[in-house]
Tab-separated table of C-alpha atoms in Angstrom:
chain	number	residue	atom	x	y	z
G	1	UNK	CA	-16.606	-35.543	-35.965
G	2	UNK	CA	-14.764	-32.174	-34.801
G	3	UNK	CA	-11.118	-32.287	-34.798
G	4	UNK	CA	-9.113	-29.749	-32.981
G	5	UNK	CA	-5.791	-28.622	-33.476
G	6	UNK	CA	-3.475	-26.983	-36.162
G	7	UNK	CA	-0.464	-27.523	-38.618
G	8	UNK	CA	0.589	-31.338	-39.495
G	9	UNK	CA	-0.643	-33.174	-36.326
G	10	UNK	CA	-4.572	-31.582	-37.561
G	11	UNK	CA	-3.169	-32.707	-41.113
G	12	UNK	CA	-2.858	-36.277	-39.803
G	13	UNK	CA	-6.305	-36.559	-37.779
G	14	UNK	CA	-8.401	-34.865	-40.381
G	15	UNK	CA	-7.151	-37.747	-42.869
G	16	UNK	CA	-7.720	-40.512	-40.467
G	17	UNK	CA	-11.730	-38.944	-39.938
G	18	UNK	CA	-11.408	-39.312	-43.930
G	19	UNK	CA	-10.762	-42.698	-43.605
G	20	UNK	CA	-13.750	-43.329	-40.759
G	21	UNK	CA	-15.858	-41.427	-43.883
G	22	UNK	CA	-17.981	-39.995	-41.037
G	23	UNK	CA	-20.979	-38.018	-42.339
G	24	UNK	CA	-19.844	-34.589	-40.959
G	25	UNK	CA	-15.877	-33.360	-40.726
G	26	UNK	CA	-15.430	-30.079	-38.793
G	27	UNK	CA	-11.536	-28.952	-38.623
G	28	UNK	CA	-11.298	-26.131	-35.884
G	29	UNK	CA	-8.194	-24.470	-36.107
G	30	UNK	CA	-6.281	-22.344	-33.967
G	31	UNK	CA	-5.038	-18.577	-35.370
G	32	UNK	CA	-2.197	-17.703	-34.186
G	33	UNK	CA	0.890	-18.370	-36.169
G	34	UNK	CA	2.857	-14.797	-36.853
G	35	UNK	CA	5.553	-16.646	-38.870
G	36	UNK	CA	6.165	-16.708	-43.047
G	37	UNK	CA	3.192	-16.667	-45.451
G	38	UNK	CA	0.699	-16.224	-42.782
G	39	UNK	CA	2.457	-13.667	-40.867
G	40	UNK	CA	3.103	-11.396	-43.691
G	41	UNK	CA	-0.258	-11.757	-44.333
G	42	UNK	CA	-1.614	-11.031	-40.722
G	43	UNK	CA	0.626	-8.111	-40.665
G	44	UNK	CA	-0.356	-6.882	-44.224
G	45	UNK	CA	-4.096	-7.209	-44.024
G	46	UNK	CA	-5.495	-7.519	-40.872
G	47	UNK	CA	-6.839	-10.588	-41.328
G	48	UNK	CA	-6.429	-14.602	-39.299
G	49	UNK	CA	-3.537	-15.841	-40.360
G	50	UNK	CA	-4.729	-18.440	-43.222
G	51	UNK	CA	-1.797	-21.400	-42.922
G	52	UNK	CA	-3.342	-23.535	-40.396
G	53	UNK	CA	-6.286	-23.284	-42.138
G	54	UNK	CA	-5.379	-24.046	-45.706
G	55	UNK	CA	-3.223	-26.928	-44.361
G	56	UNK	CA	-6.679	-28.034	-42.698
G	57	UNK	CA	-8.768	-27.690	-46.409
G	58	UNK	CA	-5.788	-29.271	-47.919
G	59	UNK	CA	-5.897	-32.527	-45.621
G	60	UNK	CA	-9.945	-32.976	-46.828
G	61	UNK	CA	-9.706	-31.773	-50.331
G	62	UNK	CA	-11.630	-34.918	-52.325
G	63	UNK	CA	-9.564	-37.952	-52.652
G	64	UNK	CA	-9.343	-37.792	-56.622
G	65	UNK	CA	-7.926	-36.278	-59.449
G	66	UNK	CA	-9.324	-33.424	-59.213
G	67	UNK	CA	-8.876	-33.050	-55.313
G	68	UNK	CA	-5.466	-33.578	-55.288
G	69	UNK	CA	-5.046	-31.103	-58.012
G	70	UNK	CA	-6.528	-28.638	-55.545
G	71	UNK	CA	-4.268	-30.053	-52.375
G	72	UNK	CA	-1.358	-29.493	-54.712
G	73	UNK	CA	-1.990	-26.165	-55.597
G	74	UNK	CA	-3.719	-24.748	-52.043
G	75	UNK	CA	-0.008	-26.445	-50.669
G	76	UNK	CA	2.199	-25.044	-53.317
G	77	UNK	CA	4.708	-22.097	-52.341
G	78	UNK	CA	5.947	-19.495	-54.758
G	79	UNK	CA	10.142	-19.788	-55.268
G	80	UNK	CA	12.348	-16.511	-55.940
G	81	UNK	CA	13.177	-13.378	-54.217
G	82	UNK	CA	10.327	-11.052	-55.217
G	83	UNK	CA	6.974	-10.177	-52.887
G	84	UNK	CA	5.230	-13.760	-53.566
G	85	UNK	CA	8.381	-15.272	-52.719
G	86	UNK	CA	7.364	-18.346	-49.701
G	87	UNK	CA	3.632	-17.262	-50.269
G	88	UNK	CA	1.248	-20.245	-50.402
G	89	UNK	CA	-1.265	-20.076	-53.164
G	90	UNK	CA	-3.872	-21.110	-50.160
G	91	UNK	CA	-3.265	-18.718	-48.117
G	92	UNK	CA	-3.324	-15.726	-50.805
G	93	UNK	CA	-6.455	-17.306	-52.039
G	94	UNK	CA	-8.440	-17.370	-48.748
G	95	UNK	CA	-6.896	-13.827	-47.982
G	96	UNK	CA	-8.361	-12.802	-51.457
G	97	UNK	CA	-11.568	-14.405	-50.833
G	98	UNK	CA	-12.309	-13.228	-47.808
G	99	UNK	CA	-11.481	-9.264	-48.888
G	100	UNK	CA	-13.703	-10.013	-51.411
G	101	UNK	CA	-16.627	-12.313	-49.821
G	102	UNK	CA	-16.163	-9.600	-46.724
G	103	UNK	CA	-15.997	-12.984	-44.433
G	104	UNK	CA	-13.486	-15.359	-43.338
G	105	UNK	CA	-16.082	-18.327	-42.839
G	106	UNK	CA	-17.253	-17.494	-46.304
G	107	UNK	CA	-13.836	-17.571	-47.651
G	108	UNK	CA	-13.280	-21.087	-46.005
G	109	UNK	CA	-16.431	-22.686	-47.352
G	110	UNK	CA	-15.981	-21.464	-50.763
G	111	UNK	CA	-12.311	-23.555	-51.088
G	112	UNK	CA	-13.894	-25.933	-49.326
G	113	UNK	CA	-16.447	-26.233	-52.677
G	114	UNK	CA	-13.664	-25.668	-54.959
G	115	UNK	CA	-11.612	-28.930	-53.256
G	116	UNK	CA	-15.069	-30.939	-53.127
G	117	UNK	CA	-14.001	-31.299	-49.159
G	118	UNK	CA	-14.997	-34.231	-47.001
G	119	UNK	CA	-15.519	-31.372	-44.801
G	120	UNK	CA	-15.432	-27.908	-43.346
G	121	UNK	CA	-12.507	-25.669	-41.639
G	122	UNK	CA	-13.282	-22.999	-39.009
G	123	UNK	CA	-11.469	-20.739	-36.897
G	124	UNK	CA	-11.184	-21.439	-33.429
G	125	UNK	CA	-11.764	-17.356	-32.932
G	126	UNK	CA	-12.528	-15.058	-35.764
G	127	UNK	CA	-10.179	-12.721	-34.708
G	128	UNK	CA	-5.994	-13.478	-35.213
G	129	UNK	CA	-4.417	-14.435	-31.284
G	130	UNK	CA	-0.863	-13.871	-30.316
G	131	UNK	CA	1.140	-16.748	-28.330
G	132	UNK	CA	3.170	-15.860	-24.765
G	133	UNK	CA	4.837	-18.222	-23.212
G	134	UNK	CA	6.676	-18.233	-19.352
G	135	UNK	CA	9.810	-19.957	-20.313
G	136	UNK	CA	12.948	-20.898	-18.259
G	137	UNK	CA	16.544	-21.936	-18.657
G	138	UNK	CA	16.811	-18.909	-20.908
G	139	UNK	CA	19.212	-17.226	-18.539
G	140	UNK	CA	22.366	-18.414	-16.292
G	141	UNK	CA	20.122	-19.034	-13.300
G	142	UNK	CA	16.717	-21.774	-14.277
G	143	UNK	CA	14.794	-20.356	-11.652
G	144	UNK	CA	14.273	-16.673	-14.092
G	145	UNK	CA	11.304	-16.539	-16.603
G	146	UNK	CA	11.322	-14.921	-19.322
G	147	UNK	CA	7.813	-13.997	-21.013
G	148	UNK	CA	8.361	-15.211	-25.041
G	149	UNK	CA	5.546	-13.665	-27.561
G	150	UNK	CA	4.811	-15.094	-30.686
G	151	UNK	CA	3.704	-18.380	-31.934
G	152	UNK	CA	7.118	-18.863	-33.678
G	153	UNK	CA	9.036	-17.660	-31.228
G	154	UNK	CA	7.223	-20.164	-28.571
G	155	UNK	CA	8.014	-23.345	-30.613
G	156	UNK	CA	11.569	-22.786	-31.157
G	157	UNK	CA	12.643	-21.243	-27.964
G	158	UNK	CA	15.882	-23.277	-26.540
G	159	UNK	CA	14.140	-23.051	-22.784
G	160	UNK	CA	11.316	-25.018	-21.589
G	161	UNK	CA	8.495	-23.326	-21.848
G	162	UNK	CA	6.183	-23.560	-18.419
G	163	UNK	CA	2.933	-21.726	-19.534
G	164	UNK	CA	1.379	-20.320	-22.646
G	165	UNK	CA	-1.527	-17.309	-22.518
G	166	UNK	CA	-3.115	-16.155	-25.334
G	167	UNK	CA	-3.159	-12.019	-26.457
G	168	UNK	CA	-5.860	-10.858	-26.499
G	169	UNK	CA	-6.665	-12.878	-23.412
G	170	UNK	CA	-10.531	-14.595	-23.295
G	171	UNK	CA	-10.728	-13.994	-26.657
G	172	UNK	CA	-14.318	-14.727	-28.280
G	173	UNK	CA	-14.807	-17.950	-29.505
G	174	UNK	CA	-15.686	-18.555	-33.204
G	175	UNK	CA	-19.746	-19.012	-33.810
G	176	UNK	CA	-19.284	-22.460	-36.735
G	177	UNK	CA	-16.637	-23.669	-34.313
G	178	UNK	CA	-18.944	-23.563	-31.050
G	179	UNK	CA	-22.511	-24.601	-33.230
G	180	UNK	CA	-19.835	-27.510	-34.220
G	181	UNK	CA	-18.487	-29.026	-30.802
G	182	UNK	CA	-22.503	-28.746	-29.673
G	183	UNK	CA	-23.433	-31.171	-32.156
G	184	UNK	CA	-20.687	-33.629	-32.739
G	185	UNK	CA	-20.787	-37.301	-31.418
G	186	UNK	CA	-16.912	-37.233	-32.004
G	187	UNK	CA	-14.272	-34.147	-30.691
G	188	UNK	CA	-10.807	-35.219	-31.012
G	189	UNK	CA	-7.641	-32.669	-29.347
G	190	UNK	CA	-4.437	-33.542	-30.668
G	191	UNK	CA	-1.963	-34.273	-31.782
G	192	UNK	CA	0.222	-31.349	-32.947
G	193	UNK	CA	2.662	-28.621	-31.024
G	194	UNK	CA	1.262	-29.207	-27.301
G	195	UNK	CA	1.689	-25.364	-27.259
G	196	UNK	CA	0.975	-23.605	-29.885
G	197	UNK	CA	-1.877	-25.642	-31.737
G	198	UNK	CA	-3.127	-27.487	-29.020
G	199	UNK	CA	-3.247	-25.607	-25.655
G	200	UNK	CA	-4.655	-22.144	-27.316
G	201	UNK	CA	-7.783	-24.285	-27.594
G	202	UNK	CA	-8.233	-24.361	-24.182
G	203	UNK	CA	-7.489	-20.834	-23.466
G	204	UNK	CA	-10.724	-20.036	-25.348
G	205	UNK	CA	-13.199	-19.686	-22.520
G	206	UNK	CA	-16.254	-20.808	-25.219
G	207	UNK	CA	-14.508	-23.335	-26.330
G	208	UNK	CA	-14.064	-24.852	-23.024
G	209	UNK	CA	-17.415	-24.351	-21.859
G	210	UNK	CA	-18.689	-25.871	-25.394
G	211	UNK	CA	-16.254	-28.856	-24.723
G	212	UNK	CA	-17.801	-28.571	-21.200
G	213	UNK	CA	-21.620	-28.675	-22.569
G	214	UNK	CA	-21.738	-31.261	-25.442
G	215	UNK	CA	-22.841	-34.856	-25.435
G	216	UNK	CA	-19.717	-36.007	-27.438
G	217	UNK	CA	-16.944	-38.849	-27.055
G	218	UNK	CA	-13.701	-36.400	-26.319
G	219	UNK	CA	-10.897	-37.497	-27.027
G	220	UNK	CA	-7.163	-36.340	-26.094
G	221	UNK	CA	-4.495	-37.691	-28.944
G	222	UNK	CA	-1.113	-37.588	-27.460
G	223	UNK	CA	1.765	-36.576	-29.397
G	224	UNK	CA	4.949	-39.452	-30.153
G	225	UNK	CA	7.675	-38.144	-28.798
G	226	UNK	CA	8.468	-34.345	-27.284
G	227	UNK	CA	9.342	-31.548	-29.741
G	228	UNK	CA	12.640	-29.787	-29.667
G	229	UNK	CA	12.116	-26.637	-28.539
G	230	UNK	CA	8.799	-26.353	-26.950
G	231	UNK	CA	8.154	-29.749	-25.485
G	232	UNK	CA	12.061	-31.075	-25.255
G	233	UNK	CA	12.185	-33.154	-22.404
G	234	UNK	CA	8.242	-33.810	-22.105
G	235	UNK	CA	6.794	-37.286	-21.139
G	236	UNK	CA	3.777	-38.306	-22.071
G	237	UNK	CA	2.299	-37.980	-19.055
G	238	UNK	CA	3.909	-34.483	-18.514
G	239	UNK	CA	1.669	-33.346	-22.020
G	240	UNK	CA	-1.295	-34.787	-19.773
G	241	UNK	CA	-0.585	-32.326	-17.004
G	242	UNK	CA	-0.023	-29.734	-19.295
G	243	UNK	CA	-3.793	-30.043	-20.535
G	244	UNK	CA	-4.897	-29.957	-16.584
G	245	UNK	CA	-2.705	-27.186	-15.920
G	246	UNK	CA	-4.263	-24.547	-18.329
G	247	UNK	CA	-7.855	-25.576	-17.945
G	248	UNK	CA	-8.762	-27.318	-15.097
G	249	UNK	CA	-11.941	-27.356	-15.360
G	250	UNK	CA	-11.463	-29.979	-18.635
G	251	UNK	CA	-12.712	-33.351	-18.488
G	252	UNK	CA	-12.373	-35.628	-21.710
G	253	UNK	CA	-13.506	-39.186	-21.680
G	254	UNK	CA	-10.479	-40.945	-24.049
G	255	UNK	CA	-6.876	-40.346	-23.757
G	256	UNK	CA	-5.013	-42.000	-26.789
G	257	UNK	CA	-1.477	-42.980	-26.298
G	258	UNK	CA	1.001	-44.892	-28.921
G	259	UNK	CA	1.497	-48.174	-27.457
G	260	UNK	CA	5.052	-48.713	-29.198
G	261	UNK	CA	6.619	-45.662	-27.521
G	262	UNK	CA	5.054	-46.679	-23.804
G	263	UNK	CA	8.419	-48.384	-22.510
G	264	UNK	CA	6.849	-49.797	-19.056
G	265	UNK	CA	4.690	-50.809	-16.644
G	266	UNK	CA	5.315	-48.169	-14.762
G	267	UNK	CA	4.498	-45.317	-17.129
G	268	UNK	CA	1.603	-46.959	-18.585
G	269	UNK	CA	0.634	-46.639	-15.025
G	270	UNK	CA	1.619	-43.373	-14.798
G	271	UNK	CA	-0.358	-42.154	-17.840
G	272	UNK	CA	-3.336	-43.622	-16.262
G	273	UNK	CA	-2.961	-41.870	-13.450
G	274	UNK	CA	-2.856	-38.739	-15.360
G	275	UNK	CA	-5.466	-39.766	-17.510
G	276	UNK	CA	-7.987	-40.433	-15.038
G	277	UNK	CA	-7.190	-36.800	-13.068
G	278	UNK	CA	-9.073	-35.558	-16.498
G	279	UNK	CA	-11.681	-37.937	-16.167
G	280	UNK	CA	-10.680	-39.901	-18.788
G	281	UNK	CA	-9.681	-43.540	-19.366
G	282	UNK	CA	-6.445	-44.120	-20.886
G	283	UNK	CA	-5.923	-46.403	-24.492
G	284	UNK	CA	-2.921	-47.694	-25.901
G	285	UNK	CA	-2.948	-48.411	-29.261
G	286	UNK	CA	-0.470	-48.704	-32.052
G	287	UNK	CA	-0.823	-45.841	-34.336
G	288	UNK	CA	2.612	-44.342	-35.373
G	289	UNK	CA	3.478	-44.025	-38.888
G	290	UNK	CA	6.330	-46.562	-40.690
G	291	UNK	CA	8.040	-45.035	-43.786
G	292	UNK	CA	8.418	-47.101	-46.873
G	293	UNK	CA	11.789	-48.697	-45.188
G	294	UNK	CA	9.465	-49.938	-42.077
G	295	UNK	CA	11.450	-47.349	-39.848
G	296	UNK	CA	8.775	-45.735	-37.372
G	297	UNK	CA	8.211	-41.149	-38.080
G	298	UNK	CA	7.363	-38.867	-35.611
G	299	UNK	CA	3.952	-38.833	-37.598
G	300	UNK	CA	0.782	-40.800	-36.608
G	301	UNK	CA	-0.281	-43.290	-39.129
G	302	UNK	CA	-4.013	-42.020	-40.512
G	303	UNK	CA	-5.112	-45.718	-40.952
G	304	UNK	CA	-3.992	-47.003	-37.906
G	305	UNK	CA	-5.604	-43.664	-35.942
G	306	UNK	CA	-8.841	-44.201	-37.672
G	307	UNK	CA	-9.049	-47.300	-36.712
G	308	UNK	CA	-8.215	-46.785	-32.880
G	309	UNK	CA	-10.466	-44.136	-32.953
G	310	UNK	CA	-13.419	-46.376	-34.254
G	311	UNK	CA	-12.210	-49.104	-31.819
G	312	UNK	CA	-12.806	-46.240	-29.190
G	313	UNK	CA	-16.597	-44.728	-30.531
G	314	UNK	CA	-17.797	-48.546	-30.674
G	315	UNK	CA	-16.777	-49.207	-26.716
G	316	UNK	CA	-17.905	-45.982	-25.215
């Protein structure tokens, strides 16, 4: 199973695939955040920025004592006002690592033996990407756009955001994550920030033509509800065009949608509409997160997704 994405909606996937206890878990991430920790450390060094990542190794550090010691500490963020103030101990650890082991791959395996990890993290590209968006509303008249840079910037920008590139553009994509999509039987996309850890996936020519190439179930997992900033206002079927929009030549075979937050008829029909312009066939299934007071998150529940997605392998 190869699970693509970045930040908490990878988090969530990558311990649903836990759950499936598949033989073979393959996070590919996406490298292009230029805010906090991984920024400063992008900007520093040189190097990918390590969040999405470590966030990845966290989510499949070994499900004991001793793994969640690990998840703990890879997730823990120095407090204060001096230099390691809002560092991540992950991310300083991978940055060390890979100085050290020369390689970022390297660097990502070796946590990967220190958590015991159900399975491995990659890069999407081995080289870090910047985010620029066409947004409008961000002047008196809608019709302007204005060209936003940065991954940050992108998913907090108070206009809607029309397109996303990625700098440098066509950007190489990463060797493990391409040998990865060729063998799976399983590639999940989704869910996460439609624009910033989803889409740059398929502004990675390789990546597209891997997606393009392999034998695997694909599978699109949509987001709950729009994000403020930059997917306020988005349907669910609108984060289907999206996908269409900046690679057309994408065809997936499973769109998952959350059943609870499909309020008709007439946008389940919708969806499938949209679905089936990718391809793919469209399956509602209940998979949002409740908190311990029953009230439904914005997070999908990695039970309930595990279980949809072995509901969708067994009826390929």
């Amino acid at each position: 199973m190869v699970c693509l994405g970045g930040g908490h909606g990878l988090f969530q996937t990558l311990r649903a695939a836990r759950t499936l206890e598949v033989p073979t878990i393959t996070a590919v991430v996406t490298v292009a955040d230029d805010g906090g920790s991984s920024g400063r450390i992008r900007r520093e060094l040189g190097q990918i920025p390590p969040g999405d990542l470590r966030m990845a190794l966290a989510a499949l550090a070994r499900d004991d004592d001793n793994g969640r010691m690990w998840e703990k500490t890879l997730q823990h963020r120095f407090g204060g006002h001096g230099a390691l103030a809002g560092h991540a101990v992950g991310n300083l650890l991978i940055a060390g690592l890979a100085d050290v082991l020369g390689s970022h791959i390297a660097a990502l395996d070796t946590v990967a033996q220190l958590t015991q990890s159900h399975g491995r993290v990659v890069p999407m590209s081995e080289q870090p990407l910047d985010i620029e968006a066409e947004v409008a509303g961000l002047d008196d008249d809608p019709r302007v756009i204005r060209l936003v840079r940065g991954q940050v910037a992108v998913a907090t920008t108070p206009g809607s955001v029309r397109r996303v590139r990625l700098i440098p553009s066509h950007p190489p994509g990463g060797r493990d994550a391409l040998n990865a999509i060729d063998s799976a039987d399983v590639v999940t996309l989704g869910p996460g920030s439609w624009f910033s850890s989803v889409i740059p996936h398929l502004l990675v020519p390789d990546i597209v033509h891997a997606l393009a190439a392999t034998d695997a179930l694909k599978v699109v997992v949509l987001n709950l509800t729009a994000e403020p900033g930059e997917t306020s206002g988005f349907s669910a079927e609108r984060h289907i065009h999206m996908l269409s929009q900046h690679a057309p030549m994408l065809r997936v075979d499973r769109i998952l949608v959350d059943a609870t937050t499909v309020n008709s008829s007439v946008e389940l029909a919708n969806l499938e509409r949209a679905a089936a312009s990718l391809g793919a066939i469209l399956i509602a299934a209940d998979v949002q997160e409740h908190d311990e007071n029953g009230r439904p998150t914005e997070r999908h529940d990695p039970v309930k997704l595990a279980a949809a997605l072995k509901d969708i392998s067994l009826t390929r």
